[in-house]
Amino acid sequence: MESHIPALLAWYTAHDRQLPWRVRKGRANPYHVWLSEIMLQQTTSAAVAPYYEKFLALWPTVQALAAAEQNAVLAAWAGLGYYARARNLHACAQVVVQQYQGQFPLYYDDLLKLPGIGAYTAAAIATICAGQRVAVVDGNVMRVIARVFALDRLKPKLEHEVRARLTPLIPSDPAAFAQALMDLGNQVCTPRNPKCEVCPMQPACAAFSAKTQELYPIKSIKKSKETRNIAIFAVIRNNTEILLRQRTEKGLLANMIEIPSAGWQNGYEANTSHALNDAPFRLPYQLLPTSYTHVFTHFTAHVHVWLAHVGSTIDAPSDMWFDSLTTAHTHALPSIMKKGLEIVITHKNNIVSPTPCG
């Protein structure tokens, strides 16, 4: 492979992706690289770009992000998923300001000590922003190297071997090398139907020689996802407000804003009257005709929506509040709750509950 690195770098010069966080010459801004890399975890660059630009507009520096309210950060993040990333993002910004005077540490080992920064992100910042010779191994890079060397390993052993193979090959421009491999995996050495005919690494690729490109990386057998049943209880006041609350500080969707919900486990009877025992008010709720699913990493949520109307004399419980139906979506509502909110708004005028019970 080493003899083909110049061809790889030449390919990168001609075909590198134009990404808002990438610079062609000089060292990149570590705040920009860090922000983009955290967002890119489990998310495509196309989906990340508008969020990245929104974050920079709201918080152009790490100091500004550190000073922001966590709920504001979660609200801006809503829709990107994997919300622990947003909480770690905010925590990391505060550590950088408090312990490093607002200057990101650039050494790999120091970066690993920061909240939410793992081996890949630390390597990306150290390499792209400081030119350190550290192997940057993301999914694209792992696929390229697994094919070039025909590595028959499963994660995490594959990741360790890829890093070991790459480290002695890193040339004098580590940033260009890292980004070239990432772009090659994204544009040419794709999971299916790789474009081997235009790949600069083709002559060195063991998988290409054996015509086994799509067998690498070796895939483990995926377990089928379980289904969890959820009930959400939409309480509409004066036909203009909806009851909301903040989730707890730990667990799934921690600190996010939600329409009060219950269940979150398989076997929960979310679409029967038993669920109403978990509702925030004793009201004559009606089950809306539209349910929906939402896919998380480890399970699929099947959500049923219950709706009740109340008048202006009803106050929210102490840990909840009524908020405008027209602006509720601007809060830190996760996507699963935004779907429910849309259904409630669609059906709220079709179902009008009678006077509250008891």
mmCIF file of C-alpha atoms in Angstrom:
data_model
loop_
_atom_site.group_PDB
_atom_site.id
_atom_site.type_symbol
_atom_site.label_atom_id
_atom_site.label_comp_id
_atom_site.label_asym_id
_atom_site.label_seq_id
_atom_site.Cartn_x
_atom_site.Cartn_y
_atom_site.Cartn_z
ATOM 1 C CA MET A 1 0.000 0.000 0.000
ATOM 2 C CA GLU A 2 2.782 2.436 0.864
ATOM 3 C CA SER A 3 3.875 2.877 -2.747
ATOM 4 C CA HIS A 4 0.331 3.904 -3.721
ATOM 5 C CA ILE A 5 -0.090 6.647 -1.133
ATOM 6 C CA PRO A 6 1.044 9.395 -3.589
ATOM 7 C CA ALA A 7 -1.710 8.264 -5.973
ATOM 8 C CA LEU A 8 -4.215 8.385 -3.113
ATOM 9 C CA LEU A 9 -3.180 11.927 -2.181
ATOM 10 C CA ALA A 10 -3.346 13.018 -5.834
ATOM 11 C CA TRP A 11 -6.849 11.557 -6.065
ATOM 12 C CA TYR A 12 -7.801 13.468 -2.913
ATOM 13 C CA THR A 13 -6.501 16.745 -4.328
ATOM 14 C CA ALA A 14 -8.765 16.295 -7.337
ATOM 15 C CA HIS A 15 -11.820 14.814 -5.632
ATOM 16 C CA ASP A 16 -11.965 15.941 -1.997
ATOM 17 C CA ARG A 17 -15.419 16.674 -0.615
ATOM 18 C CA GLN A 18 -16.320 20.308 -0.080
ATOM 19 C CA LEU A 19 -17.458 20.250 3.532
ATOM 20 C CA PRO A 20 -18.210 23.365 5.614
ATOM 21 C CA TRP A 21 -15.820 22.308 8.403
ATOM 22 C CA ARG A 22 -12.913 21.401 6.123
ATOM 23 C CA VAL A 23 -10.046 23.694 5.103
ATOM 24 C CA ARG A 24 -7.851 23.073 2.072
ATOM 25 C CA LYS A 25 -4.712 24.791 3.330
ATOM 26 C CA GLY A 26 -3.262 25.343 6.787
ATOM 27 C CA ARG A 27 -4.499 23.975 10.081
ATOM 28 C CA ALA A 28 -8.212 23.635 10.706
ATOM 29 C CA ASN A 29 -9.944 25.290 13.663
ATOM 30 C CA PRO A 30 -10.131 22.625 16.406
ATOM 31 C CA TYR A 31 -13.520 23.928 17.586
ATOM 32 C CA HIS A 32 -14.916 23.440 14.077
ATOM 33 C CA VAL A 33 -13.389 19.970 13.669
ATOM 34 C CA TRP A 34 -14.540 18.833 17.105
ATOM 35 C CA LEU A 35 -18.082 20.131 16.568
ATOM 36 C CA SER A 36 -18.369 18.443 13.177
ATOM 37 C CA GLU A 37 -16.881 15.149 14.338
ATOM 38 C CA ILE A 38 -19.252 14.866 17.302
ATOM 39 C CA MET A 39 -22.195 15.560 14.993
ATOM 40 C CA LEU A 40 -20.943 13.074 12.391
ATOM 41 C CA GLN A 41 -21.027 10.149 14.821
ATOM 42 C CA GLN A 42 -23.778 7.848 13.504
ATOM 43 C CA THR A 43 -24.934 10.616 11.120
ATOM 44 C CA THR A 44 -24.222 11.488 7.476
ATOM 45 C CA SER A 45 -22.394 14.635 6.398
ATOM 46 C CA ALA A 46 -25.433 15.738 4.391
ATOM 47 C CA ALA A 47 -27.617 15.597 7.506
ATOM 48 C CA VAL A 48 -24.973 17.256 9.674
ATOM 49 C CA ALA A 49 -24.155 20.280 7.483
ATOM 50 C CA PRO A 50 -27.225 22.427 8.343
ATOM 51 C CA TYR A 51 -26.909 21.599 12.062
ATOM 52 C CA TYR A 52 -23.222 22.475 12.012
ATOM 53 C CA GLU A 53 -23.915 25.837 10.408
ATOM 54 C CA LYS A 54 -26.771 26.517 12.842
ATOM 55 C CA PHE A 55 -24.556 25.756 15.836
ATOM 56 C CA LEU A 56 -21.797 28.052 14.587
ATOM 57 C CA ALA A 57 -24.329 30.827 14.039
ATOM 58 C CA LEU A 58 -25.656 30.401 17.585
ATOM 59 C CA TRP A 59 -22.316 29.702 19.290
ATOM 60 C CA PRO A 60 -19.381 30.786 17.100
ATOM 61 C CA THR A 61 -16.774 29.919 19.737
ATOM 62 C CA VAL A 62 -16.279 27.237 22.358
ATOM 63 C CA GLN A 63 -16.675 29.954 25.003
ATOM 64 C CA ALA A 64 -20.117 30.826 23.648
ATOM 65 C CA LEU A 65 -21.182 27.182 23.611
ATOM 66 C CA ALA A 66 -19.931 26.651 27.165
ATOM 67 C CA ALA A 67 -21.996 29.615 28.365
ATOM 68 C CA ALA A 68 -25.193 28.378 26.711
ATOM 69 C CA GLU A 69 -28.020 26.720 28.631
ATOM 70 C CA GLN A 70 -28.040 22.960 28.147
ATOM 71 C CA ASN A 71 -31.702 23.057 27.121
ATOM 72 C CA ALA A 72 -30.854 25.514 24.346
ATOM 73 C CA VAL A 73 -28.147 23.147 23.087
ATOM 74 C CA LEU A 74 -30.546 20.197 23.211
ATOM 75 C CA ALA A 75 -33.187 22.204 21.345
ATOM 76 C CA ALA A 76 -30.706 23.102 18.582
ATOM 77 C CA TRP A 77 -29.611 19.464 18.424
ATOM 78 C CA ALA A 78 -33.162 18.064 18.204
ATOM 79 C CA GLY A 79 -33.485 15.899 15.112
ATOM 80 C CA LEU A 80 -29.869 14.704 15.031
ATOM 81 C CA GLY A 81 -30.561 11.904 17.500
ATOM 82 C CA TYR A 82 -28.211 10.208 19.979
ATOM 83 C CA TYR A 83 -28.784 13.063 22.409
ATOM 84 C CA ALA A 84 -26.014 12.017 24.792
ATOM 85 C CA ARG A 85 -23.719 13.554 22.159
ATOM 86 C CA ALA A 86 -25.305 16.962 22.721
ATOM 87 C CA ARG A 87 -24.989 16.724 26.496
ATOM 88 C CA ASN A 88 -21.338 15.654 26.170
ATOM 89 C CA LEU A 89 -20.758 18.431 23.646
ATOM 90 C CA HIS A 90 -21.926 21.029 26.140
ATOM 91 C CA ALA A 91 -19.974 19.430 29.004
ATOM 92 C CA CYS A 92 -16.819 19.245 26.892
ATOM 93 C CA ALA A 93 -17.072 22.923 25.934
ATOM 94 C CA GLN A 94 -17.270 23.829 29.622
ATOM 95 C CA VAL A 95 -14.201 21.724 30.460
ATOM 96 C CA VAL A 96 -12.204 23.321 27.619
ATOM 97 C CA VAL A 97 -13.113 26.790 28.915
ATOM 98 C CA GLN A 98 -12.604 26.029 32.601
ATOM 99 C CA GLN A 99 -9.484 23.861 32.418
ATOM 100 C CA TYR A 100 -7.816 24.917 29.150
ATOM 101 C CA GLN A 101 -8.701 28.629 29.019
ATOM 102 C CA GLY A 102 -10.843 28.084 25.939
ATOM 103 C CA GLN A 103 -8.044 26.506 23.893
ATOM 104 C CA PHE A 104 -8.572 22.924 22.777
ATOM 105 C CA PRO A 105 -5.721 20.603 23.752
ATOM 106 C CA LEU A 106 -4.264 19.182 20.569
ATOM 107 C CA TYR A 107 -2.432 16.105 21.800
ATOM 108 C CA TYR A 108 -4.214 12.818 21.384
ATOM 109 C CA ASP A 109 -3.851 11.663 24.998
ATOM 110 C CA ASP A 110 -5.131 14.987 26.357
ATOM 111 C CA LEU A 111 -8.105 14.984 24.005
ATOM 112 C CA LEU A 112 -9.152 11.528 25.206
ATOM 113 C CA LYS A 113 -9.710 12.977 28.688
ATOM 114 C CA LEU A 114 -12.466 15.300 27.486
ATOM 115 C CA PRO A 115 -16.172 14.356 27.780
ATOM 116 C CA GLY A 116 -17.570 12.638 24.711
ATOM 117 C CA ILE A 117 -14.243 12.348 22.883
ATOM 118 C CA GLY A 118 -13.182 8.829 21.951
ATOM 119 C CA ALA A 119 -10.272 7.411 20.001
ATOM 120 C CA TYR A 120 -11.536 8.421 16.569
ATOM 121 C CA THR A 121 -12.468 12.017 17.447
ATOM 122 C CA ALA A 122 -9.232 12.552 19.377
ATOM 123 C CA ALA A 123 -7.217 11.240 16.441
ATOM 124 C CA ALA A 124 -9.129 13.413 13.959
ATOM 125 C CA ILE A 125 -8.522 16.609 15.950
ATOM 126 C CA ALA A 126 -4.861 15.809 16.649
ATOM 127 C CA THR A 127 -4.198 14.926 13.021
ATOM 128 C CA ILE A 128 -6.255 17.541 11.167
ATOM 129 C CA CYS A 129 -5.552 20.444 13.525
ATOM 130 C CA ALA A 130 -2.011 19.706 14.694
ATOM 131 C CA GLY A 131 -0.555 17.400 12.047
ATOM 132 C CA GLN A 132 0.160 14.575 14.491
ATOM 133 C CA ARG A 133 0.895 11.145 13.066
ATOM 134 C CA VAL A 134 -2.075 9.350 14.585
ATOM 135 C CA ALA A 135 -4.183 6.825 12.681
ATOM 136 C CA VAL A 136 -7.705 8.191 12.132
ATOM 137 C CA VAL A 137 -10.045 5.209 11.862
ATOM 138 C CA ASP A 138 -13.714 5.749 11.105
ATOM 139 C CA GLY A 139 -16.101 3.392 9.326
ATOM 140 C CA ASN A 140 -14.971 4.509 5.878
ATOM 141 C CA VAL A 141 -11.286 4.078 6.677
ATOM 142 C CA MET A 142 -11.914 0.691 8.273
ATOM 143 C CA ARG A 143 -13.667 -0.511 5.123
ATOM 144 C CA VAL A 144 -10.858 0.675 2.826
ATOM 145 C CA ILE A 145 -8.090 -0.910 4.873
ATOM 146 C CA ALA A 146 -10.028 -4.121 5.520
ATOM 147 C CA ARG A 147 -10.324 -4.552 1.742
ATOM 148 C CA VAL A 148 -6.790 -3.519 0.877
ATOM 149 C CA PHE A 149 -5.340 -6.069 3.312
ATOM 150 C CA ALA A 150 -8.284 -8.544 3.222
ATOM 151 C CA LEU A 151 -8.583 -8.437 7.009
ATOM 152 C CA ASP A 152 -10.911 -11.141 8.283
ATOM 153 C CA ARG A 153 -11.541 -9.599 11.702
ATOM 154 C CA LEU A 154 -14.679 -8.431 13.436
ATOM 155 C CA LYS A 155 -14.893 -5.268 15.522
ATOM 156 C CA PRO A 156 -13.226 -4.316 17.810
ATOM 157 C CA LYS A 157 -10.259 -6.458 16.731
ATOM 158 C CA LEU A 158 -10.580 -5.117 13.202
ATOM 159 C CA GLU A 159 -10.321 -1.526 14.394
ATOM 160 C CA HIS A 160 -7.185 -2.307 16.387
ATOM 161 C CA GLU A 161 -5.566 -4.068 13.423
ATOM 162 C CA VAL A 162 -6.483 -1.253 10.998
ATOM 163 C CA ARG A 163 -4.890 1.258 13.349
ATOM 164 C CA ALA A 164 -1.767 -0.892 13.637
ATOM 165 C CA ARG A 165 -1.506 -1.235 9.838
ATOM 166 C CA LEU A 166 -2.047 2.468 9.197
ATOM 167 C CA THR A 167 0.258 4.016 11.787
ATOM 168 C CA PRO A 168 3.602 3.171 10.096
ATOM 169 C CA LEU A 169 2.195 4.273 6.712
ATOM 170 C CA ILE A 170 1.253 7.829 7.711
ATOM 171 C CA PRO A 171 3.124 10.241 5.391
ATOM 172 C CA SER A 172 4.435 13.749 5.998
ATOM 173 C CA ASP A 173 0.947 15.239 5.574
ATOM 174 C CA PRO A 174 -1.131 13.255 8.087
ATOM 175 C CA ALA A 175 -4.218 15.471 7.713
ATOM 176 C CA ALA A 176 -4.450 14.986 3.950
ATOM 177 C CA PHE A 177 -3.820 11.251 4.313
ATOM 178 C CA ALA A 178 -6.569 10.818 6.915
ATOM 179 C CA GLN A 179 -9.110 12.827 4.963
ATOM 180 C CA ALA A 180 -8.164 11.137 1.687
ATOM 181 C CA LEU A 181 -8.934 7.713 3.158
ATOM 182 C CA MET A 182 -12.228 8.974 4.596
ATOM 183 C CA ASP A 183 -13.257 10.461 1.250
ATOM 184 C CA LEU A 184 -12.164 7.369 -0.658
ATOM 185 C CA GLY A 185 -14.394 5.224 1.531
ATOM 186 C CA ASN A 186 -17.272 7.656 1.145
ATOM 187 C CA GLN A 187 -17.073 8.149 -2.615
ATOM 188 C CA VAL A 188 -15.310 5.119 -4.123
ATOM 189 C CA CYS A 189 -14.797 2.234 -1.698
ATOM 190 C CA THR A 190 -18.474 2.162 -0.768
ATOM 191 C CA PRO A 191 -20.186 -0.663 1.161
ATOM 192 C CA ARG A 192 -21.990 -1.882 -1.963
ATOM 193 C CA ASN A 193 -20.965 -1.588 -5.598
ATOM 194 C CA PRO A 194 -17.530 -0.051 -4.941
ATOM 195 C CA LYS A 195 -16.081 1.867 -7.877
ATOM 196 C CA CYS A 196 -12.898 -0.187 -8.071
ATOM 197 C CA GLU A 197 -12.226 0.905 -11.657
ATOM 198 C CA VAL A 198 -11.388 4.456 -10.483
ATOM 199 C CA CYS A 199 -9.817 3.602 -7.123
ATOM 200 C CA PRO A 200 -6.184 4.733 -6.687
ATOM 201 C CA MET A 201 -5.646 1.855 -4.256
ATOM 202 C CA GLN A 202 -6.859 -0.807 -6.673
ATOM 203 C CA PRO A 203 -3.387 -2.195 -7.577
ATOM 204 C CA ALA A 204 -2.637 -2.745 -3.880
ATOM 205 C CA CYS A 205 -6.047 -4.134 -2.921
ATOM 206 C CA ALA A 206 -6.059 -7.805 -1.930
ATOM 207 C CA ALA A 207 -9.865 -7.967 -1.952
ATOM 208 C CA PHE A 208 -10.002 -6.572 -5.492
ATOM 209 C CA SER A 209 -7.482 -9.178 -6.662
ATOM 210 C CA ALA A 210 -9.628 -11.938 -5.207
ATOM 211 C CA LYS A 211 -12.902 -10.311 -6.378
ATOM 212 C CA THR A 212 -14.167 -10.369 -2.794
ATOM 213 C CA GLN A 213 -14.523 -6.616 -2.196
ATOM 214 C CA GLU A 214 -18.048 -6.719 -0.816
ATOM 215 C CA LEU A 215 -17.179 -9.433 1.697
ATOM 216 C CA TYR A 216 -15.122 -6.917 3.675
ATOM 217 C CA PRO A 217 -15.330 -5.802 6.395
ATOM 218 C CA ILE A 218 -16.593 -9.124 7.767
ATOM 219 C CA LYS A 219 -20.046 -8.520 9.208
ATOM 220 C CA SER A 220 -21.360 -10.027 12.408
ATOM 221 C CA ILE A 221 -24.894 -11.394 12.476
ATOM 222 C CA LYS A 222 -27.246 -8.625 13.533
ATOM 223 C CA LYS A 223 -29.717 -9.297 16.300
ATOM 224 C CA SER A 224 -33.285 -8.339 15.525
ATOM 225 C CA LYS A 225 -34.422 -5.233 17.391
ATOM 226 C CA GLU A 226 -37.027 -5.568 20.103
ATOM 227 C CA THR A 227 -40.194 -3.481 20.018
ATOM 228 C CA ARG A 228 -41.115 -1.294 22.976
ATOM 229 C CA ASN A 229 -44.609 0.098 23.437
ATOM 230 C CA ILE A 230 -45.087 3.702 24.465
ATOM 231 C CA ALA A 231 -48.120 5.789 25.317
ATOM 232 C CA ILE A 232 -48.014 9.567 25.128
ATOM 233 C CA PHE A 233 -50.711 11.655 26.799
ATOM 234 C CA ALA A 234 -51.479 14.896 24.985
ATOM 235 C CA VAL A 235 -53.460 17.264 27.193
ATOM 236 C CA ILE A 236 -54.659 20.275 25.206
ATOM 237 C CA ARG A 237 -55.777 23.400 27.088
ATOM 238 C CA ASN A 238 -58.093 25.893 25.385
ATOM 239 C CA ASN A 239 -57.241 24.213 22.085
ATOM 240 C CA THR A 240 -54.040 26.311 21.989
ATOM 241 C CA GLU A 241 -51.653 24.811 24.563
ATOM 242 C CA ILE A 242 -50.165 21.372 25.224
ATOM 243 C CA LEU A 243 -48.843 19.867 28.430
ATOM 244 C CA LEU A 244 -45.069 19.264 28.463
ATOM 245 C CA ARG A 245 -42.446 18.099 30.925
ATOM 246 C CA GLN A 246 -38.703 17.561 31.111
ATOM 247 C CA ARG A 247 -37.365 14.021 31.250
ATOM 248 C CA THR A 248 -35.005 12.978 34.021
ATOM 249 C CA GLU A 249 -31.293 13.723 33.979
ATOM 250 C CA LYS A 250 -30.320 10.107 33.313
ATOM 251 C CA GLY A 251 -31.326 7.445 30.851
ATOM 252 C CA LEU A 252 -32.755 7.582 27.363
ATOM 253 C CA LEU A 253 -33.410 11.115 26.048
ATOM 254 C CA ALA A 254 -32.121 12.560 29.336
ATOM 255 C CA ASN A 255 -33.138 16.179 30.001
ATOM 256 C CA MET A 256 -35.148 16.363 26.780
ATOM 257 C CA ILE A 257 -38.638 17.900 26.697
ATOM 258 C CA GLU A 258 -41.525 15.508 26.078
ATOM 259 C CA ILE A 259 -45.262 15.160 25.921
ATOM 260 C CA PRO A 260 -45.867 13.102 29.094
ATOM 261 C CA SER A 261 -45.281 9.448 28.248
ATOM 262 C CA ALA A 262 -45.310 6.018 29.847
ATOM 263 C CA GLY A 263 -44.341 2.463 29.020
ATOM 264 C CA TRP A 264 -41.045 2.306 27.141
ATOM 265 C CA GLN A 265 -40.989 -1.467 27.446
ATOM 266 C CA ASN A 266 -42.146 -4.392 25.374
ATOM 267 C CA GLY A 267 -45.445 -5.796 26.580
ATOM 268 C CA TYR A 268 -46.756 -2.496 27.912
ATOM 269 C CA GLU A 269 -50.424 -2.088 26.964
ATOM 270 C CA ALA A 270 -50.016 1.364 25.455
ATOM 271 C CA ASN A 271 -53.231 1.224 23.423
ATOM 272 C CA THR A 272 -55.593 -0.007 26.157
ATOM 273 C CA SER A 273 -57.281 1.756 29.060
ATOM 274 C CA HIS A 274 -54.641 0.274 31.392
ATOM 275 C CA ALA A 275 -52.212 2.910 30.100
ATOM 276 C CA LEU A 276 -54.424 5.682 31.471
ATOM 277 C CA ASN A 277 -53.305 4.754 34.978
ATOM 278 C CA ASP A 278 -49.990 6.396 34.019
ATOM 279 C CA ALA A 279 -51.533 9.569 32.545
ATOM 280 C CA PRO A 280 -50.767 12.930 34.211
ATOM 281 C CA PHE A 281 -54.482 13.746 34.779
ATOM 282 C CA ARG A 282 -57.593 11.670 35.338
ATOM 283 C CA LEU A 283 -59.384 12.640 32.137
ATOM 284 C CA PRO A 284 -61.573 10.982 29.490
ATOM 285 C CA TYR A 285 -58.716 10.491 27.030
ATOM 286 C CA GLN A 286 -59.398 9.219 23.536
ATOM 287 C CA LEU A 287 -56.937 7.079 21.619
ATOM 288 C CA LEU A 288 -56.035 8.726 18.328
ATOM 289 C CA PRO A 289 -56.417 6.555 15.213
ATOM 290 C CA THR A 290 -52.812 7.163 14.134
ATOM 291 C CA SER A 291 -49.955 5.352 15.860
ATOM 292 C CA TYR A 292 -46.364 5.440 14.648
ATOM 293 C CA THR A 293 -42.946 3.853 15.033
ATOM 294 C CA HIS A 294 -39.596 5.425 15.786
ATOM 295 C CA VAL A 295 -36.309 3.542 15.438
ATOM 296 C CA PHE A 296 -33.638 3.854 18.104
ATOM 297 C CA THR A 297 -30.233 2.168 17.968
ATOM 298 C CA HIS A 298 -31.229 -0.856 20.023
ATOM 299 C CA PHE A 299 -35.012 -1.000 19.746
ATOM 300 C CA THR A 300 -38.029 0.156 17.787
ATOM 301 C CA ALA A 301 -40.625 2.217 19.629
ATOM 302 C CA HIS A 302 -44.301 1.735 18.779
ATOM 303 C CA VAL A 303 -46.109 4.842 19.973
ATOM 304 C CA HIS A 304 -49.820 5.301 20.713
ATOM 305 C CA VAL A 305 -51.213 8.788 21.271
ATOM 306 C CA TRP A 306 -53.958 9.590 23.783
ATOM 307 C CA LEU A 307 -55.666 12.992 23.615
ATOM 308 C CA ALA A 308 -57.769 14.978 26.067
ATOM 309 C CA HIS A 309 -58.983 18.585 26.088
ATOM 310 C CA VAL A 310 -59.223 20.785 29.199
ATOM 311 C CA GLY A 311 -60.306 24.324 29.887
ATOM 312 C CA SER A 312 -58.432 27.298 31.290
ATOM 313 C CA THR A 313 -59.209 26.376 34.916
ATOM 314 C CA ILE A 314 -56.881 23.372 34.776
ATOM 315 C CA ASP A 315 -53.334 24.033 35.973
ATOM 316 C CA ALA A 316 -50.310 21.916 35.134
ATOM 317 C CA PRO A 317 -48.804 19.637 37.787
ATOM 318 C CA SER A 318 -45.806 21.102 39.581
ATOM 319 C CA ASP A 319 -43.275 19.301 37.380
ATOM 320 C CA MET A 320 -45.003 20.123 34.079
ATOM 321 C CA TRP A 321 -46.227 23.161 32.167
ATOM 322 C CA PHE A 322 -48.556 24.167 29.372
ATOM 323 C CA ASP A 323 -46.873 25.550 26.282
ATOM 324 C CA SER A 324 -48.116 26.998 23.012
ATOM 325 C CA LEU A 325 -48.980 24.388 20.406
ATOM 326 C CA THR A 326 -47.492 26.594 17.711
ATOM 327 C CA THR A 327 -44.076 26.963 19.368
ATOM 328 C CA ALA A 328 -43.730 23.679 21.304
ATOM 329 C CA HIS A 329 -41.629 22.204 18.485
ATOM 330 C CA THR A 330 -38.928 24.825 19.090
ATOM 331 C CA HIS A 331 -38.055 23.308 22.469
ATOM 332 C CA ALA A 332 -35.694 20.390 22.998
ATOM 333 C CA LEU A 333 -38.230 17.850 21.801
ATOM 334 C CA PRO A 334 -36.645 14.681 20.415
ATOM 335 C CA SER A 335 -37.856 13.466 17.024
ATOM 336 C CA ILE A 336 -40.085 10.818 18.581
ATOM 337 C CA MET A 337 -42.030 13.557 20.374
ATOM 338 C CA LYS A 338 -42.142 15.871 17.377
ATOM 339 C CA LYS A 339 -43.871 13.089 15.435
ATOM 340 C CA GLY A 340 -46.434 12.804 18.216
ATOM 341 C CA LEU A 341 -46.927 16.574 18.295
ATOM 342 C CA GLU A 342 -47.665 16.614 14.563
ATOM 343 C CA ILE A 343 -50.306 13.900 15.003
ATOM 344 C CA VAL A 344 -51.903 15.777 17.904
ATOM 345 C CA ILE A 345 -52.120 19.004 15.904
ATOM 346 C CA THR A 346 -53.669 17.111 12.990
ATOM 347 C CA HIS A 347 -56.368 15.470 15.123
ATOM 348 C CA LYS A 348 -57.025 17.967 17.919
ATOM 349 C CA ASN A 349 -60.055 19.535 16.255
ATOM 350 C CA ASN A 350 -61.606 16.191 15.372
ATOM 351 C CA ILE A 351 -61.693 14.843 18.907
ATOM 352 C CA VAL A 352 -63.025 17.016 21.726
ATOM 353 C CA SER A 353 -63.131 15.404 25.142
ATOM 354 C CA PRO A 354 -65.969 16.126 27.520
ATOM 355 C CA THR A 355 -65.583 17.760 30.901
ATOM 356 C CA PRO A 356 -62.777 16.283 33.038
ATOM 357 C CA CYS A 357 -63.664 13.515 35.438
ATOM 358 C CA GLY A 358 -63.516 13.847 39.190
#
